Coordinates of C-alpha atoms and ligand atoms in Angstrom, one line a residue:
Chain A
X1 CA 1.9 -13.7 -6.9
X2 CA -0.4 -15.8 -4.0
X3 CA -1.1 -12.1 -2.4
X4 CA -3.6 -11.4 -5.2
X5 CA -5.7 -14.6 -4.3
X6 CA -5.0 -18.5 -4.5
X7 CA -5.8 -19.7 -8.5
X8 CA -9.0 -21.5 -8.8
X9 CA -7.2 -25.1 -10.0
X10 CA -5.5 -24.8 -6.8
X11 CA -8.4 -24.4 -4.7
X12 CA -10.1 -27.1 -6.1
X13 CA -7.0 -29.0 -5.8
X14 CA -7.1 -28.5 -1.7
X15 CA -10.5 -28.4 -1.8
X16 CA -10.3 -32.2 -3.6
X17 CA -7.5 -32.8 -0.2
X18 CA -10.1 -31.9 2.1
X19 CA -13.2 -33.3 1.1
X20 CA -11.1 -37.3 1.7
X21 CA -10.3 -36.3 5.1
X22 CA -13.3 -34.8 6.4
X23 CA -14.3 -36.6 9.1
X24 CA -17.8 -38.5 8.4
X25 CA -19.9 -36.8 11.0
X26 CA -20.5 -33.5 10.2
X27 CA -18.6 -31.5 12.9
X28 CA -19.1 -27.7 12.8
X29 CA -14.7 -28.3 12.5
X30 CA -14.9 -30.1 9.8
X31 CA -12.7 -27.6 7.4
X32 CA -10.1 -27.2 10.1
X33 CA -9.6 -30.7 11.4
X34 CA -9.3 -32.4 7.1
X35 CA -6.5 -29.3 6.9
X36 CA -4.6 -30.7 9.8
X37 CA -5.1 -34.5 8.6
X38 CA -4.0 -32.9 5.0
X39 CA -1.0 -31.2 6.8
X40 CA 0.1 -34.3 8.5
X41 CA -0.1 -36.4 5.8
X42 CA 1.6 -34.1 3.7
X43 CA 4.7 -34.0 6.5
X44 CA 6.1 -37.5 5.8
X45 CA 6.8 -37.6 2.7
X46 CA 8.3 -34.1 2.3
X47 CA 10.4 -34.3 5.1
X48 CA 11.7 -37.4 3.9
X49 CA 12.5 -35.9 0.5
X50 CA 13.6 -32.0 1.9
X51 CA 14.3 -32.4 5.4
X52 CA 12.3 -31.5 8.4
X53 CA 12.9 -28.0 8.8
X54 CA 12.8 -27.9 4.3
X55 CA 8.9 -28.8 4.7
X56 CA 8.7 -26.4 7.9
X57 CA 9.6 -23.6 6.3
X58 CA 7.2 -25.1 3.7
X59 CA 4.3 -24.7 6.1
X60 CA 5.0 -21.3 8.1
X61 CA 5.0 -19.4 4.6
X62 CA 2.1 -21.0 3.7
X63 CA 0.7 -20.0 6.8
X64 CA 1.9 -16.6 6.5
X65 CA -0.1 -16.0 3.4
X66 CA -3.5 -18.0 4.8
X67 CA -3.2 -15.6 7.8
X68 CA -3.7 -12.3 5.9
X69 CA -7.1 -14.1 4.0
X70 CA -8.4 -16.3 7.0
X71 CA -8.4 -14.3 10.2
X72 CA -9.3 -17.7 12.2
X73 CA -5.5 -18.9 11.6
X74 CA -4.2 -16.6 14.0
X75 CA -3.4 -18.9 17.1
X76 CA -2.2 -21.2 14.6
X77 CA 1.9 -22.4 15.0
X78 CA 4.0 -24.7 12.9
X79 CA 6.0 -26.7 15.9
X80 CA 9.6 -27.3 15.5
X81 CA 8.8 -31.1 13.7
X82 CA 6.8 -29.5 11.2
X83 CA 3.0 -30.3 12.7
X84 CA 0.5 -27.3 13.2
X85 CA -0.8 -26.4 16.9
X86 CA -3.6 -24.3 17.9
X87 CA -5.4 -25.3 15.2
X88 CA -9.1 -24.8 15.9
X89 CA -11.9 -23.1 15.7
X90 CA -15.1 -22.7 13.0
X91 CA -14.4 -20.8 10.4
X92 CA -15.3 -23.4 7.0
X93 CA -12.8 -21.4 4.8
X94 CA -9.5 -21.1 6.9
X95 CA -8.3 -25.0 6.3
X96 CA -9.0 -24.8 2.5
X97 CA -7.0 -21.5 2.1
X98 CA -4.3 -23.1 4.4
X99 CA -3.7 -26.2 2.6
X100 CA -4.3 -24.1 -1.1
X101 CA -1.8 -21.9 -0.3
X102 CA 0.7 -25.1 1.0
X103 CA -0.1 -26.3 -2.2
X104 CA 0.8 -23.5 -4.7
X105 CA 4.1 -23.2 -2.8
X106 CA 4.7 -26.3 -3.5
X107 CA 3.6 -25.8 -7.5
X108 CA 5.9 -22.5 -7.7
X109 CA 9.0 -24.3 -6.2
X110 CA 8.7 -27.7 -7.6
X111 CA 6.3 -27.7 -10.6
X112 CA 2.7 -29.1 -11.4
X113 CA 3.6 -32.5 -12.4
X114 CA 5.9 -33.4 -10.0
X115 CA 3.4 -31.7 -7.3
X116 CA 0.5 -33.7 -8.4
X117 CA 2.4 -37.1 -8.8
X118 CA 3.3 -36.3 -4.6
X119 CA -0.4 -35.9 -3.9
X120 CA -1.3 -39.1 -6.0
X121 CA 0.6 -41.6 -4.2
X122 CA -0.3 -39.8 -0.6
X123 CA -4.0 -40.0 -1.8
X124 CA -4.7 -42.3 -4.4
X125 CA -8.5 -41.7 -4.5
X126 CA -7.5 -37.8 -5.8
X127 CA -8.0 -38.0 -9.3
X128 CA -11.7 -39.6 -9.3
X129 CA -12.8 -37.2 -6.6
X130 CA -15.7 -34.1 -7.9
X131 CA -14.9 -31.1 -6.5
X132 CA -17.8 -29.5 -7.3
X133 CA -20.3 -31.5 -5.3
X134 CA -17.8 -31.0 -1.9
X135 CA -17.2 -27.6 -2.8
X136 CA -20.5 -26.4 -2.9
X137 CA -21.1 -27.7 0.2
X138 CA -18.2 -25.8 2.0
X139 CA -18.2 -22.3 -0.3
Chain B
X1 CA 8.1 -72.5 26.9
X2 CA 10.0 -70.1 29.6
X3 CA 12.6 -72.6 30.2
X4 CA 13.2 -72.3 25.9
X5 CA 13.5 -69.0 26.1
X6 CA 15.7 -68.1 29.2
X7 CA 18.2 -71.1 26.8
X8 CA 17.8 -69.3 23.6
X9 CA 19.3 -66.1 25.0
X10 CA 22.7 -66.9 25.6
X11 CA 22.2 -70.2 22.2
X12 CA 23.3 -69.4 18.8
X13 CA 20.3 -69.8 16.7
X14 CA 19.5 -73.2 16.2
X15 CA 15.6 -73.5 16.7
X16 CA 15.4 -71.3 14.1
X17 CA 11.7 -71.9 12.4
X18 CA 12.4 -70.3 9.2
X19 CA 14.2 -72.2 6.4
X20 CA 17.8 -71.1 6.5
X21 CA 18.9 -72.1 2.9
X22 CA 16.5 -69.6 1.5
X23 CA 17.4 -66.5 3.9
X24 CA 20.5 -66.6 4.1
X25 CA 21.4 -65.9 0.4
X26 CA 18.4 -63.0 0.7
X27 CA 18.9 -59.1 0.1
X28 CA 15.5 -59.0 2.3
X29 CA 16.7 -58.2 5.9
X30 CA 15.4 -60.9 8.2
X31 CA 15.0 -62.2 12.0
X32 CA 12.8 -63.8 14.0
X33 CA 12.3 -63.4 17.6
X34 CA 10.6 -64.9 20.1
X35 CA 6.7 -64.9 20.9
X36 CA 6.3 -62.2 23.8
X37 CA 9.2 -61.2 24.3
X38 CA 10.5 -59.7 21.3
X39 CA 14.1 -61.4 21.7
X40 CA 16.1 -62.3 18.6
X41 CA 16.5 -65.6 18.2
X42 CA 17.7 -65.2 14.1
X43 CA 18.9 -62.7 12.0
X44 CA 20.3 -63.1 8.4
X45 CA 23.2 -61.6 7.3
X46 CA 21.3 -58.4 5.1
X47 CA 19.6 -57.4 8.9
X48 CA 22.6 -57.3 10.2
X49 CA 24.1 -55.4 6.8
X50 CA 20.8 -52.6 7.9
X51 CA 21.7 -52.9 11.7
X52 CA 25.5 -52.2 11.5
X53 CA 25.5 -55.2 13.9
X54 CA 27.0 -58.7 14.1
X55 CA 24.9 -61.4 14.0
X56 CA 26.8 -62.3 17.4
X57 CA 25.2 -58.9 18.7
X58 CA 22.4 -59.1 17.8
X59 CA 21.1 -62.9 18.8
X60 CA 19.6 -62.4 22.0
X61 CA 19.3 -59.3 22.3
X62 CA 15.7 -57.2 23.0
X63 CA 14.7 -56.3 19.6
X64 CA 13.1 -53.2 20.6
X65 CA 16.2 -52.3 21.7
X66 CA 16.9 -51.5 18.2
X67 CA 15.7 -48.0 17.0
X68 CA 13.2 -48.7 14.7
X69 CA 11.0 -50.5 16.4
X70 CA 8.7 -48.3 18.6
X71 CA 5.2 -48.6 20.0
X72 CA 3.4 -49.2 16.7
X73 CA 6.1 -52.1 16.2
X74 CA 4.7 -53.4 19.9
X75 CA 1.0 -53.6 19.2
X76 CA 1.4 -54.5 16.0
X77 CA 3.9 -57.8 17.8
X78 CA 1.4 -58.6 20.2
X79 CA -1.3 -58.9 17.6
X80 CA 0.2 -60.9 15.4
X81 CA 1.1 -63.3 18.4
X82 CA -2.2 -63.3 20.1
X83 CA -3.7 -63.6 16.2
X84 CA -1.5 -65.5 14.3
X85 CA -2.0 -63.5 11.2
X86 CA 0.1 -61.0 9.4
X87 CA 0.8 -57.7 9.2
X88 CA 2.6 -55.0 8.1
X89 CA 3.3 -52.1 9.3
X90 CA 6.1 -48.5 7.8
X91 CA 7.4 -47.6 11.0
X92 CA 9.7 -44.4 11.9
X93 CA 13.1 -44.3 13.7
X94 CA 13.7 -40.7 14.5
X95 CA 17.4 -39.7 13.9
X96 CA 17.1 -35.5 14.5
X97 CA 16.4 -34.3 11.2
X98 CA 16.2 -36.6 8.6
X99 CA 13.5 -39.3 9.9
X100 CA 14.2 -43.0 8.5
X101 CA 11.1 -44.9 6.9
X102 CA 11.1 -48.4 7.2
X103 CA 8.4 -50.9 6.1
X104 CA 8.2 -54.7 7.4
X105 CA 6.1 -57.5 6.9
X106 CA 5.6 -60.2 10.7
X107 CA 3.9 -63.1 10.7
X108 CA 3.9 -66.1 12.9
X109 CA 6.3 -69.1 11.9
X110 CA 4.9 -72.5 12.8
X111 CA 5.5 -76.2 13.5
X112 CA 4.3 -79.3 12.2
X113 CA 2.1 -79.5 15.1
X114 CA 0.7 -75.9 14.7
X115 CA 2.8 -74.1 18.0
X116 CA 3.9 -71.4 17.0
X117 CA 7.8 -70.9 16.7
X118 CA 8.7 -67.5 16.5
X119 CA 7.8 -64.3 14.9
X120 CA 9.3 -63.4 11.4
X121 CA 10.0 -59.6 10.8
X122 CA 10.8 -59.4 7.2
X123 CA 12.1 -55.8 6.3
X124 CA 10.3 -54.9 3.1
X125 CA 12.3 -51.3 2.1
X126 CA 13.3 -48.7 3.8
X127 CA 13.7 -45.3 2.4
X128 CA 17.4 -45.4 2.1
X129 CA 17.8 -41.6 1.3
X130 CA 21.4 -40.2 1.0
X131 CA 21.2 -37.9 3.9
X132 CA 23.2 -35.5 1.5
X133 CA 20.4 -35.6 -0.9
X134 CA 17.8 -34.6 1.7
X135 CA 19.8 -31.8 2.9
X136 CA 20.3 -30.7 0.0
X137 CA 16.4 -30.7 -1.0
X138 CA 15.9 -29.1 2.1
X139 CA 18.7 -26.4 1.8
X140 CA 16.9 -25.2 -1.6
X141 CA 13.1 -25.7 -0.2
X142 CA 14.7 -22.9 2.3
X143 CA 15.8 -20.6 -1.0
X144 CA 13.2 -20.8 -2.5
X145 CA 10.5 -19.8 0.4
X146 CA 13.3 -17.3 1.3
X147 CA 12.9 -16.2 -2.2
X148 CA 8.9 -16.1 -2.3
X149 CA 9.5 -14.1 1.0
X150 CA 11.5 -11.2 -0.7
X151 CA 10.0 -11.5 -4.1
X152 CA 6.7 -10.0 -2.0
X153 CA 9.3 -7.8 -0.6
X154 CA 10.7 -6.1 -3.4
X155 CA 6.7 -5.9 -5.0
X156 CA 5.8 -4.2 -2.5
X157 CA 8.6 -2.0 -2.7
X158 CA 7.9 -1.7 -6.4
X159 CA 4.1 0.0 -5.7
X160 CA 5.3 1.7 -3.1
X161 CA 8.0 3.1 -5.1
X162 CA 6.0 3.2 -8.5
X163 CA 2.8 5.3 -6.6
X164 CA 5.6 7.9 -5.3
X165 CA 6.7 8.3 -8.8
X166 CA 3.4 9.0 -10.0
X167 CA 3.3 11.7 -6.5
X168 CA 6.0 13.4 -7.2
X169 CA 5.6 13.8 -11.3
X170 CA 2.1 15.5 -10.5
X171 CA 4.1 17.9 -7.9
X172 CA 6.7 18.2 -10.3
X173 CA 3.4 19.0 -13.3
X174 CA 1.7 21.2 -10.8
X175 CA 4.6 22.8 -10.0
X176 CA 5.9 23.4 -13.8
X177 CA 2.1 24.7 -14.5
X178 CA 2.2 27.1 -12.0
X179 CA 5.8 28.3 -12.6
X180 CA 4.6 28.7 -16.5
X181 CA 1.9 30.8 -15.6
X182 CA 3.7 33.1 -13.5
X183 CA 6.4 33.7 -16.1
X184 CA 3.7 34.3 -18.8
X185 CA 1.7 37.2 -16.4
X186 CA 5.5 38.6 -16.0
X187 CA 5.9 39.3 -19.5
X188 CA 1.6 40.6 -19.9
X189 CA 2.6 43.1 -17.6
X190 CA 5.6 43.7 -19.6
X191 CA 4.0 44.1 -22.3
X192 CA 1.3 46.1 -20.5
X193 CA 4.0 48.1 -19.4
X194 CA 5.6 48.5 -22.8
X195 CA 2.6 49.3 -24.3
X196 CA 1.7 52.1 -22.3
X197 CA 4.0 54.5 -23.1
X198 CA 3.0 54.6 -26.9
X199 CA -0.5 54.7 -26.4
X200 CA -0.4 57.5 -24.3
X201 CA 1.5 59.4 -27.1
X202 CA -1.2 58.1 -29.5
X203 CA -4.2 58.9 -27.5
X204 CA -2.5 62.3 -27.1
X205 CA -2.3 62.9 -30.6
X206 CA -6.1 61.7 -31.5
X207 CA -7.0 64.1 -28.4
X208 CA -4.7 67.1 -31.0
X209 CA -6.4 65.7 -33.6
X210 CA -9.8 66.1 -32.0
X211 CA -9.5 69.4 -31.3
X212 CA -8.1 70.4 -34.3
X213 CA -10.8 73.2 -35.9
X214 CA -12.7 71.8 -39.4
X215 CA -12.8 68.6 -39.2
X216 CA -15.2 67.0 -41.3
X217 CA -18.3 64.9 -39.4
X218 CA -16.8 61.5 -40.7
X219 CA -13.2 62.1 -39.5
X220 CA -14.8 63.5 -36.2
X221 CA -16.2 60.4 -35.6
X222 CA -13.8 57.7 -36.6
X223 CA -11.4 59.7 -34.6
X224 CA -13.8 59.3 -31.8
X225 CA -14.6 55.6 -32.9
X226 CA -10.7 55.6 -32.7
X227 CA -10.5 57.1 -29.1
X228 CA -12.9 54.8 -28.0
X229 CA -11.2 51.5 -29.4
X230 CA -7.5 53.2 -27.4
X231 CA -9.4 53.7 -23.7
X232 CA -10.3 50.2 -24.2
X233 CA -6.5 48.6 -24.5
X234 CA -5.1 51.3 -21.4
X235 CA -8.4 50.0 -19.7
X236 CA -6.6 46.3 -20.0
X237 CA -2.7 47.5 -19.5
X238 CA -4.5 49.7 -16.6
X239 CA -5.5 46.2 -15.4
X240 CA -2.4 44.3 -15.6
X241 CA 0.1 47.7 -14.9
X242 CA -1.7 50.7 -15.0
X243 CA 0.1 53.7 -13.5
X244 CA 2.7 52.4 -14.6
X245 CA 4.7 56.2 -14.3
X246 CA 4.2 56.7 -10.8
X247 CA 5.5 53.3 -10.0
X248 CA 9.1 53.4 -10.6
X249 CA 9.8 55.5 -7.2
X250 CA 9.2 55.2 -3.7
X251 CA 7.2 58.7 -2.5
X252 CA 5.7 59.2 1.1
X253 CA 2.1 60.4 0.2
X254 CA -1.4 61.4 1.7
X255 CA -3.9 58.0 1.8
X256 CA -7.5 59.6 1.2
X257 CA -6.7 61.5 -2.0
X258 CA -5.6 58.5 -3.2
X259 CA -8.7 56.3 -2.5
X260 CA -10.5 59.4 -3.9
X261 CA -8.7 59.0 -7.1
X262 CA -9.1 55.0 -7.2
X263 CA -13.5 55.7 -6.7
X264 CA -12.7 58.6 -9.5
X265 CA -11.4 56.8 -11.8
X266 CA -13.9 54.0 -11.5
X267 CA -16.4 56.4 -11.2
X268 CA -18.7 54.9 -14.3
X269 CA -18.1 51.9 -13.8
X270 CA -19.9 52.3 -10.0
X271 CA -22.4 54.2 -11.6
X272 CA -23.6 51.7 -14.1
X273 CA -23.9 49.2 -11.5
X274 CA -25.4 51.2 -9.0
X275 CA -23.2 50.1 -6.4
X276 CA -22.8 52.1 -3.0
X277 CA -19.3 52.8 -2.4
X278 CA -18.5 54.5 1.0
X279 CA -14.8 55.7 1.8
X280 CA -13.1 55.4 5.2
X281 CA -9.9 56.8 6.1
X282 CA -8.4 59.7 8.5
X283 CA -7.8 62.5 6.3
X284 CA -4.4 62.8 7.8
X285 CA -2.8 59.2 7.2
X286 CA 0.2 58.9 5.0
X287 CA 2.2 55.8 3.9
X288 CA 5.9 55.8 2.6
X289 CA 5.5 53.2 -0.8
X290 CA 4.8 53.5 -4.8
X291 CA 2.1 55.1 -4.9
X292 CA 1.0 53.9 -9.1
X293 CA 1.1 50.9 -7.9
X294 CA -1.0 50.7 -4.6
X295 CA -3.7 52.4 -6.0
X296 CA -3.4 49.9 -9.1
X297 CA -3.7 47.3 -6.0
X298 CA -7.1 49.1 -4.4
X299 CA -8.0 49.3 -7.9
X300 CA -8.3 46.1 -9.1
X301 CA -9.8 44.5 -5.2
X302 CA -12.7 47.2 -6.4
X303 CA -13.1 46.1 -9.4
X304 CA -13.8 42.6 -8.3
X305 CA -16.0 44.0 -5.6
X306 CA -17.9 45.8 -8.2
X307 CA -18.4 42.8 -10.7
X308 CA -19.1 40.2 -7.6
X309 CA -22.0 42.7 -6.2
X310 CA -25.8 42.9 -7.7
X311 CA -28.5 45.5 -6.6
X312 CA -28.5 46.9 -3.4
X313 CA -24.6 46.0 -4.0
X314 CA -21.9 48.3 -1.6
X315 CA -18.8 48.2 -1.0
X316 CA -16.7 49.4 1.5
X317 CA -13.6 51.2 1.2
X318 CA -11.3 51.8 5.1
X319 CA -7.8 52.3 5.1
X320 CA -6.0 52.9 8.3
X321 CA -3.2 52.6 10.9
X322 CA -2.4 49.2 12.5
X323 CA 0.3 47.9 14.3
X324 CA 1.9 45.0 14.3
X325 CA 1.4 42.6 16.7
X326 CA 5.1 40.7 16.8
X327 CA 7.5 44.2 16.6
X328 CA 5.3 47.3 16.9
X329 CA 6.1 48.4 13.8
X330 CA 3.7 50.7 12.0
X331 CA 1.5 49.9 9.6
X332 CA -1.6 50.9 6.5
X333 CA -4.5 48.2 6.2
X334 CA -6.4 49.1 3.5
X335 CA -9.8 46.9 3.0
X336 CA -12.3 46.8 0.4
X337 CA -15.1 45.0 1.8
X338 CA -18.4 44.4 -0.7
X339 CA -21.5 42.2 0.0
X340 CA -21.4 40.3 -2.9
X341 CA -22.0 36.8 -3.6
X342 CA -18.8 35.5 -1.8
X343 CA -16.3 33.1 -3.0
X344 CA -16.6 29.4 -3.0
X345 CA -13.9 27.0 -1.2
X346 CA -12.8 25.7 -4.3
X347 CA -12.3 29.0 -6.0
X348 CA -10.8 30.4 -3.2
X349 CA -7.9 28.6 -3.1
X350 CA -6.9 29.6 -6.9
X351 CA -8.0 33.3 -6.7
X352 CA -4.0 34.6 -6.6
X353 CA -3.2 32.7 -9.8
X354 CA -2.6 34.7 -12.6
X355 CA -4.7 33.7 -15.0
X356 CA -7.6 32.5 -13.1
X357 CA -10.9 34.0 -13.6
X358 CA -14.8 32.8 -12.6
X359 CA -15.7 35.7 -15.1
X360 CA -15.3 33.5 -18.7
X361 CA -14.5 36.3 -21.3
X362 CA -14.2 39.7 -19.9
X363 CA -12.2 38.2 -17.2
X364 CA -7.9 37.8 -17.5
X365 CA -7.5 36.6 -14.2
X366 CA -4.8 38.8 -13.2
X367 CA -6.1 40.9 -11.0
X368 CA -5.0 39.9 -7.3
X369 CA -2.0 38.0 -9.2
X370 CA -0.9 41.6 -9.9
X371 CA -1.6 42.8 -7.1
X372 CA 0.1 40.4 -4.8
X373 CA 2.8 40.2 -7.2
X374 CA 2.6 44.5 -6.0
X375 CA 2.3 43.6 -2.2
X376 CA 4.7 41.3 -1.8
X377 CA 7.6 43.6 -3.4
X378 CA 6.3 45.9 -1.1
X379 CA 7.1 43.7 2.0
X380 CA 2.7 43.2 3.0
X381 CA 0.6 40.5 3.0
X382 CA -2.9 40.0 1.5
X383 CA -5.9 38.3 3.9
X384 CA -9.3 37.3 3.0
X385 CA -12.4 36.8 4.3
X386 CA -15.6 35.6 2.4
X387 CA -19.0 33.7 3.2
X388 CA -21.5 32.8 -0.1
X389 CA -24.3 32.5 3.0
X390 CA -26.0 33.8 6.0
X391 CA -25.3 37.5 7.5
X392 CA -21.9 37.8 6.3
X393 CA -22.2 37.4 3.0
X394 CA -20.2 38.9 0.8
X395 CA -15.6 39.1 0.8
X396 CA -13.6 41.5 2.2
X397 CA -10.5 41.6 1.1
X398 CA -7.0 43.7 3.6
X399 CA -3.8 44.3 1.8
X400 CA -1.9 44.9 4.9
X401 CA 1.5 47.3 4.2
X402 CA 4.5 48.7 6.0
X403 CA 3.5 52.1 6.3
X404 CA 7.5 52.5 5.4
X405 CA 8.2 50.8 2.1
X406 CA 11.8 52.0 2.4
X407 CA 12.1 49.5 5.5
X408 CA 11.2 46.4 3.7
X409 CA 11.4 43.2 6.2
X410 CA 8.9 41.3 5.2
X411 CA 5.8 42.1 8.1
X412 CA 4.0 38.6 7.2
X413 CA 2.0 37.8 10.1
X414 CA 2.6 33.6 9.9
X415 CA 6.2 33.0 8.5
X416 CA 6.1 31.2 5.4
X417 CA 2.8 32.7 4.3
X418 CA 2.3 35.9 2.2
X419 CA -1.3 35.6 2.1
X420 CA -4.0 34.8 4.6
X421 CA -7.4 33.2 3.7
X422 CA -9.9 33.0 6.2
X423 CA -13.6 31.9 5.3
X424 CA -17.2 32.1 7.0
X425 CA -19.2 29.9 6.3
Ligands
LIG1 N1 -14.8 40.6 -4.0 C1 -14.9 39.2 -4.8 N2 -15.8 38.6 -4.4 C2 -15.9 37.3 -5.7 N3 -15.2 36.9 -6.0 C3 -14.0 37.3 -5.9 C4 -13.8 38.7 -5.5 N4 -12.6 38.9 -6.2 C5 -12.0 38.2 -6.6 N5 -13.2 37.0 -7.1 C6 -12.4 35.6 -8.0 O1 -11.5 36.1 -8.2 C7 -11.2 35.9 -9.2 C8 -9.6 35.9 -9.6 O2 -9.6 37.9 -9.3 P1 -9.0 38.2 -10.5 O3 -7.6 37.9 -10.4 O4 -9.2 40.2 -10.2 O5 -9.7 37.8 -11.9 P2 -10.3 37.9 -12.2 O6 -11.3 39.5 -11.9 O7 -10.1 38.7 -14.3 O8 -11.7 37.1 -12.4 C9 -12.6 36.3 -9.5 O9 -12.6 35.6 -10.8 C10 -13.2 35.9 -8.9 O10 -14.2 34.4 -9.0
LIG2 MG1 -10.0 41.2 -11.1

């Protein structure tokens, strides 16, 4: 399970999502910032589909799993409405790890096709992104 | 314009710029607002349905009073008024746990003279989710997350259990092994015991035959060989359970002569190692025990010491009275001390195990095991001090026995341990 690390395919996918939300400027906390944006964009449709509490528990679980791999997430919390709080810092990997777990859980619960459909609806450009160039930059 | 607005607030919809025959029948909710004030001037039936209010209630009221219109709405509204362009927006109507999302288009309605008559709003889509469906999804998702957590806990427990099972199996295997060895050791001792009787008889017969007159040279030679082999057997049985004859009853005896008899028995062995063996014992020291068995123990310890030394080897055999620090009872302490190679740490923990030997084919690993059985039986204990390097190089085994073994309370110094291992490096 996720305890033994994230599967590389999902990690790639998370990386893609982050690259789509990366700020133009090369900020030191770009990874964290992008993760915040991705989570925020997922929050709306997922809360509609499965309620605020549903999304919140999903995000909290992803955060629990991610904290074990990325100590930079230690101060992060999920607010009552399902948004993230205390997400800052410069750890380059933390954001990717969090989003990867979030997407990973979604895949576990609703399956890959439905997950991809949902992501593609939010990020229509998703299927066209080249992960490799992005991957090298932030790993 | 201001007068117009004041009028319209109270009047039924007359001044709408929308083409009402078209809008009235549209399934899309539509409304028209006054520029600047966003007072509702017109709504179609579909809008009333969406808002859940009658036309009369809605017209003349402020659009922003409807929950759906927030800050986003206002900024778009101002922008449309200012620029005369059209725009769309997706907004949220926050209702507790199940937010409602809706998209709408907004555009200015112009009069023939390009004057702005009002702002039209058309609701393009609402996410008309059944609250039940959302609640159900939510429940399913919460359940899934919980299941995910539980699975992890279960996996963790399973791993822990697995390693506990392995650990337990290992302990069990070790126990079975030592128990097996112990029982084999007991059997060997019993066998040796059983062999000793006929052996003594056969040795007696050979002795008699050797002393017969007129023996041919070849017969004498064969008898000599037979006697040699029988002595080898006797030596082996002695090592495991020799002196059996005397071991059956408790008796009082002097310790010094007992030490002498052991030295005498091992005389040839001592000579062949050219070892110096020193005896220190008060001639008056007496004790009550199974004499043969005590001799067996001393002999086993002395044999081991002789094995451990090389040139310039020295062994001290000492017996003395000591007093128990706990109950002041009298004890006899017999020590066998050598300046041999000492016992390494890894070996030390196993020396009392049956069949444990570092001497390959010439060892049988029973000497210390048998000795410990005997000492245990007498209610005593064995101490070991050893060093493999330094000025204290060598090993001292101390056997502490109650002076009177007819009072068989155990005299172990610390409860729960029957032999003590001390190591000096
Ligand atoms: N005095 C000693 N010096 C060094 N090693 C000893 C001494 N006494 C016992 N040992 C170690 O303990 C082992 C077990 O001794 P024992 O039970 O008498 O069996 P054995 O003498 O047949 O090997 C020996 O093989 C040896 O390694
Ligand atoms: Mg021995």
